[in-house]
Coordinates of C-alpha atoms (C1' of nucleotides) in Angstrom, one line a residue:
Chain A
X1 CA 92.3 61.8 76.5
X2 CA 95.5 60.4 75.6
X3 CA 95.2 56.8 74.6
X4 CA 97.9 54.8 72.8
X5 CA 98.0 56.9 69.5
X6 CA 98.5 60.1 71.5
X7 CA 100.9 58.4 73.7
X8 CA 103.0 57.4 70.7
X9 CA 103.0 60.6 68.7
X10 CA 104.1 61.9 72.2
X11 CA 106.8 59.9 72.6
X12 CA 108.4 60.3 69.1
X13 CA 108.3 64.4 69.3
X14 CA 109.4 64.3 72.9
X15 CA 112.2 61.7 72.6
X16 CA 114.6 64.1 70.7
X17 CA 114.1 66.6 73.6
X18 CA 115.1 64.2 76.2
X19 CA 116.9 61.2 75.0
X20 CA 120.9 61.6 75.4
X21 CA 120.5 64.8 77.7
X22 CA 121.2 65.2 81.5
X23 CA 118.5 66.2 83.9
X24 CA 119.7 69.4 85.8
X25 CA 117.0 69.9 88.4
X26 CA 113.2 69.1 88.5
X27 CA 110.3 71.1 90.0
X28 CA 107.3 69.5 91.6
X29 CA 103.8 70.5 93.3
X30 CA 103.0 69.1 96.5
X31 CA 102.1 65.4 97.0
X32 CA 98.8 64.8 95.1
X33 CA 97.0 61.8 93.3
X34 CA 99.7 62.3 90.5
X35 CA 102.5 61.0 92.6
X36 CA 103.0 57.6 93.1
X37 CA 106.3 58.2 94.1
X38 CA 106.7 61.2 96.1
X39 CA 107.8 64.3 94.9
X40 CA 110.6 64.4 97.4
X41 CA 111.6 61.1 96.2
X42 CA 111.5 62.2 92.5
X43 CA 113.6 65.4 93.6
X44 CA 116.3 62.9 95.2
X45 CA 116.5 60.3 92.2
X46 CA 116.2 62.3 89.1
X47 CA 118.6 65.3 88.9
X48 CA 122.0 64.3 87.3
X49 CA 120.5 61.3 85.5
X50 CA 120.9 61.2 81.8
X51 CA 117.9 59.7 79.6
X52 CA 119.2 56.8 77.6
X53 CA 115.8 56.0 75.7
X54 CA 112.1 56.9 75.9
X55 CA 110.0 53.8 75.3
X56 CA 106.0 53.4 75.3
X57 CA 104.3 50.4 76.9
X58 CA 100.3 50.7 76.2
X59 CA 99.5 54.1 77.6
X60 CA 102.4 54.4 79.6
X61 CA 105.8 56.4 78.8
X62 CA 109.0 54.9 80.0
X63 CA 112.1 57.1 80.7
X64 CA 115.1 54.7 80.9
X65 CA 117.6 56.5 82.9
X66 CA 121.5 56.0 82.7
X67 CA 121.6 54.5 86.4
X68 CA 119.1 51.8 85.1
X69 CA 116.2 53.4 87.2
X70 CA 112.9 54.3 85.3
X71 CA 110.5 57.1 85.2
X72 CA 107.1 56.0 84.4
X73 CA 104.8 58.7 82.9
X74 CA 100.8 58.0 82.5
X75 CA 99.0 60.9 80.9
X76 CA 95.5 60.0 82.5
X77 CA 92.7 61.9 81.0
X78 CA 94.0 65.4 80.6
X79 CA 98.0 64.6 80.9
X80 CA 100.1 66.9 78.9
X81 CA 103.8 66.2 78.2
X82 CA 105.3 69.0 76.0
X83 CA 108.3 71.3 75.4
X84 CA 108.8 74.6 77.4
X85 CA 108.9 76.2 74.0
X86 CA 105.4 74.7 73.0
X87 CA 102.5 77.3 72.2
X88 CA 99.2 76.3 72.1
X89 CA 95.8 77.8 73.7
X90 CA 95.0 73.9 74.6
X91 CA 97.7 74.7 77.4
X92 CA 95.5 77.3 79.1
X93 CA 92.4 76.9 80.6
X94 CA 89.2 78.5 79.3
X95 CA 89.3 81.1 82.0
X96 CA 92.7 81.9 81.2
X97 CA 92.4 82.1 77.6
X98 CA 89.3 84.2 78.1
X99 CA 91.3 87.0 80.1
X100 CA 94.0 87.3 77.5
X101 CA 94.1 89.1 74.2
X102 CA 94.1 87.1 71.1
X103 CA 97.9 87.8 70.6
X104 CA 98.7 86.6 74.0
X105 CA 96.7 83.3 74.2
X106 CA 99.1 80.9 72.9
X107 CA 101.5 82.1 75.6
X108 CA 102.5 79.7 78.3
X109 CA 103.8 79.7 82.0
X110 CA 104.1 77.0 84.3
X111 CA 100.8 76.8 86.4
X112 CA 99.2 74.7 89.3
X113 CA 98.7 72.0 87.2
X114 CA 102.4 71.4 85.9
X115 CA 103.2 68.9 88.5
X116 CA 106.6 68.1 86.7
X117 CA 109.3 70.3 85.2
X118 CA 112.3 68.7 84.0
X119 CA 114.9 71.5 83.8
X120 CA 117.6 70.1 81.4
X121 CA 121.3 70.7 80.9
X122 CA 122.5 72.4 77.7
X123 CA 120.6 75.2 75.7
X124 CA 117.5 72.8 74.7
X125 CA 114.0 73.5 75.9
X126 CA 112.9 71.9 79.3
X127 CA 110.1 69.6 79.7
X128 CA 106.8 70.0 81.1
X129 CA 104.2 67.3 82.6
X130 CA 100.7 69.1 83.3
X131 CA 97.4 67.2 84.0
X132 CA 94.4 69.3 85.1
X133 CA 92.4 66.6 86.6
X134 CA 95.4 64.8 88.1
X135 CA 94.4 61.3 86.8
X136 CA 98.0 61.0 85.3
X137 CA 100.7 59.3 87.2
X138 CA 104.2 59.6 88.0
X139 CA 106.2 56.8 89.1
X140 CA 109.9 56.1 89.7
X141 CA 111.2 52.5 89.4
X142 CA 114.7 51.8 91.3
X143 CA 117.1 49.9 88.9
X144 CA 115.9 46.3 88.3
X145 CA 112.4 46.9 90.0
X146 CA 109.0 46.3 88.3
X147 CA 105.5 47.2 89.1
X148 CA 102.2 45.5 89.0
X149 CA 100.8 48.2 87.1
X150 CA 103.2 47.3 84.4
X151 CA 103.2 43.6 84.8
X152 CA 99.6 43.2 84.4
X153 CA 99.5 44.8 80.9
X154 CA 98.5 42.7 77.9
X155 CA 99.9 42.9 74.4
X156 CA 100.5 46.0 72.8
X157 CA 97.0 46.8 70.7
X158 CA 99.4 47.7 67.8
X159 CA 100.2 44.0 67.7
X160 CA 96.6 42.4 68.3
X161 CA 95.6 39.8 66.0
X162 CA 92.2 38.2 65.7
X163 CA 93.3 34.8 67.0
X164 CA 94.6 36.1 70.4
X165 CA 91.3 38.7 70.8
X166 CA 89.1 35.9 70.1
X167 CA 90.7 33.7 72.5
X168 CA 90.2 36.3 75.3
X169 CA 86.8 37.0 74.5
X170 CA 85.8 33.0 75.5
X171 CA 83.7 32.5 78.5
X172 CA 83.5 36.2 79.1
X173 CA 80.2 37.6 80.4
X174 CA 81.4 41.3 80.0
X175 CA 80.3 43.6 77.1
X176 CA 83.0 43.4 74.3
X177 CA 83.8 47.2 74.8
X178 CA 84.6 46.6 78.3
X179 CA 87.0 43.8 76.9
X180 CA 88.6 46.4 74.9
X181 CA 89.2 48.5 77.5
X182 CA 90.7 46.2 79.8
X183 CA 94.4 47.0 79.4
X184 CA 95.3 43.2 80.7
X185 CA 94.0 42.1 77.5
X186 CA 95.7 44.5 75.4
X187 CA 97.4 47.6 76.3
X188 CA 96.5 50.7 74.7
X189 CA 93.0 51.0 73.6
X190 CA 90.7 53.5 75.4
X191 CA 87.1 55.0 75.0
X192 CA 87.6 56.6 71.4
X193 CA 89.2 54.1 69.6
X194 CA 87.3 51.2 71.1
X195 CA 83.9 53.1 69.7
X196 CA 85.8 53.4 66.3
X197 CA 87.1 49.7 66.1
X198 CA 83.8 48.4 67.1
X199 CA 82.0 50.5 64.2
X200 CA 84.6 49.2 61.5
X201 CA 83.9 45.7 62.7
X202 CA 80.1 46.2 62.7
X203 CA 80.1 45.1 66.2
X204 CA 77.9 46.8 69.1
X205 CA 79.6 47.8 72.1
X206 CA 77.1 46.0 74.6
X207 CA 77.4 42.7 72.8
X208 CA 78.5 40.0 75.5
X209 CA 82.3 39.2 74.3
X210 CA 81.8 35.4 74.4
X211 CA 79.3 36.2 71.6
X212 CA 81.8 37.9 69.3
X213 CA 82.4 35.4 66.4
X214 CA 86.0 34.4 65.2
X215 CA 85.1 36.2 61.9
X216 CA 84.4 39.3 63.9
X217 CA 87.4 39.3 66.0
X218 CA 89.3 39.3 63.1
X219 CA 87.7 42.5 61.9
X220 CA 87.8 43.8 65.2
X221 CA 91.5 43.4 65.5
X222 CA 92.0 44.6 62.2
X223 CA 90.0 47.8 62.8
X224 CA 91.9 48.4 66.3
X225 CA 95.3 48.2 64.4
X226 CA 93.7 50.5 61.5
X227 CA 92.2 53.5 63.8
X228 CA 95.4 53.3 66.0
X229 CA 97.7 53.5 62.9
X230 CA 95.9 56.1 61.3
X231 CA 95.7 58.1 64.3
X232 CA 99.4 57.9 64.9
X233 CA 99.7 59.3 61.4
X234 CA 97.4 62.3 61.8
X235 CA 99.2 63.0 65.2
X236 CA 96.5 61.8 67.5
X237 CA 93.0 63.0 68.5
X238 CA 93.1 66.7 70.2
X239 CA 89.2 66.3 71.4
X240 CA 89.7 68.0 75.0
X241 CA 93.1 68.6 76.4
X242 CA 95.5 66.6 74.4
X243 CA 98.2 68.8 72.3
X244 CA 101.5 67.3 70.8
X245 CA 104.5 68.0 72.9
X246 CA 105.3 71.3 70.3
X247 CA 101.8 72.5 71.1
X248 CA 99.9 71.8 67.7
X249 CA 97.1 69.7 67.7
X250 CA 96.1 66.1 66.3
X251 CA 94.2 65.6 63.3
X252 CA 92.2 62.3 64.0
X253 CA 89.1 63.9 65.7
X254 CA 88.1 65.1 62.2
X255 CA 88.0 61.7 60.8
X256 CA 86.0 60.0 64.0
X257 CA 83.0 57.9 62.7
X258 CA 80.8 57.7 65.9
X259 CA 82.6 58.8 69.0
X260 CA 81.4 62.0 70.3
X261 CA 78.9 62.1 67.1
X262 CA 75.6 61.2 69.1
X263 CA 72.7 62.3 66.8
X264 CA 74.6 63.0 63.9
X265 CA 74.1 60.8 60.5
X266 CA 76.1 57.6 60.1
X267 CA 78.9 58.3 57.6
X268 CA 77.7 54.9 56.0
X269 CA 74.1 54.5 56.3
X270 CA 72.9 58.0 57.2
X271 CA 71.1 56.4 60.7
X272 CA 71.6 58.6 63.8
X273 CA 74.4 57.5 65.8
X274 CA 73.4 56.3 69.3
X275 CA 74.9 56.5 72.8
X276 CA 74.5 54.5 75.7
X277 CA 76.6 53.6 78.8
X278 CA 78.6 50.6 78.8
X279 CA 81.2 49.4 81.3
X280 CA 80.4 53.0 83.0
X281 CA 81.7 54.5 79.9
X282 CA 79.8 56.5 77.0
X283 CA 79.7 54.1 74.0
X284 CA 78.9 55.6 70.3
X285 CA 77.5 53.5 67.9
X286 CA 75.5 53.2 64.6
X287 CA 72.2 51.1 65.3
X288 CA 71.9 50.1 61.7
X289 CA 75.6 49.1 60.9
X290 CA 76.4 47.6 64.2
X291 CA 74.9 44.4 65.4
Chain B
dT1 C1' 87.8 34.2 89.4
dC2 C1' 84.8 37.3 87.4
dT3 C1' 82.0 41.2 87.3
dG4 C1' 80.0 45.5 88.9
dT5 C1' 80.4 49.7 91.5
dC6 C1' 82.8 53.5 93.4
dT7 C1' 86.2 56.7 93.9
dC8 C1' 90.2 59.8 92.8
dC9 C1' 89.8 65.1 90.2
dT10 C1' 88.5 69.5 88.0
dG11 C1' 86.6 72.4 83.9
dA12 C1' 83.1 73.0 80.9
dG13 C1' 78.4 73.7 79.8
dA14 C1' 73.6 73.5 80.9
dG15 C1' 69.9 75.2 83.4
dC16 C1' 67.8 78.0 86.6
Chain C
dT1 C1' 75.2 87.4 85.9
dG2 C1' 76.1 84.1 89.2
dC3 C1' 75.3 79.9 91.4
dT4 C1' 74.5 74.7 91.1
dC5 C1' 74.5 70.6 89.2
dT6 C1' 76.0 67.0 85.6
dC7 C1' 79.2 65.2 82.9
dA8 C1' 83.8 63.4 81.0
dG9 C1' 86.7 59.0 82.0
dG10 C1' 91.8 55.7 83.4
dA11 C1' 92.4 52.6 86.4
dG12 C1' 92.8 50.8 91.2
dA13 C1' 90.0 49.1 95.2
dC14 C1' 86.4 46.8 96.9
dA15 C1' 82.2 43.9 97.5
dG16 C1' 79.4 40.4 95.9

DNA sequence: TCTGTCTCCTGAGAGC
DNA sequence: TGCTCTCAGGAGACAG
């Protein structure tokens, strides 16, 4: 489930394959939930365009094109953006993996989940966007055009500070975890890193946002930046479908303190990690270390 | 305006 | 072995 670190790692690794190159042609699947902009519109807008820059805004990737238009990509839950030369079993379903001999399992050919193929001019690799659950988004913005999805985003989570976070919690009755997941408050935090940051700060995910003290907000802001930066350093979290653009796994899944560790001992106190639903998301926390 | 719920989607895994 | 059910979650739409 790509959050800010996974998107940032993707940006850093895929940029050299895209920036400065021209799109020769694109291939799309039929219209679906993935396409905010229709496949037909993408097919007319993208070929022939050079990519000037690849930027990140929260969990969104922005491909800046030479005609000042922008291709916006959101990876959703299971989105994968990778090189056509990438090799990873994570690029195959378990069914597909099981039907292949071990030495063949890393091979990948575009399948029905590969919604966009950017075929690039020159001898370099092409770039695939694949998304099994179709929660990802592909959106093309005409030159000079914005979009409400992007306009609503709050400050980048890597730049969040205690004062700003504390101000955002005032008079908010929602659980603090719901606030952290609100992309209008800060952009980039998802379920995994919200849980991890709350553990570092010693705050339970279900506590009302307005009851978080200034001191705790400072700790929470520091915790958010700390887990995001550490995850970027390790290549992100490969918990389900995420792979880096070259097909390798991230490393942060091995450093999780609470997320997905229900029933396992807390690394600080040994108590069993608990799980409950907060804001319709599973929240993992230590009932002793977090209050 | 704020908050909570529903919806979209599909593979994995549990249970029978 | 095969079928059915539940779960996972980002974010927009909608109701109260």
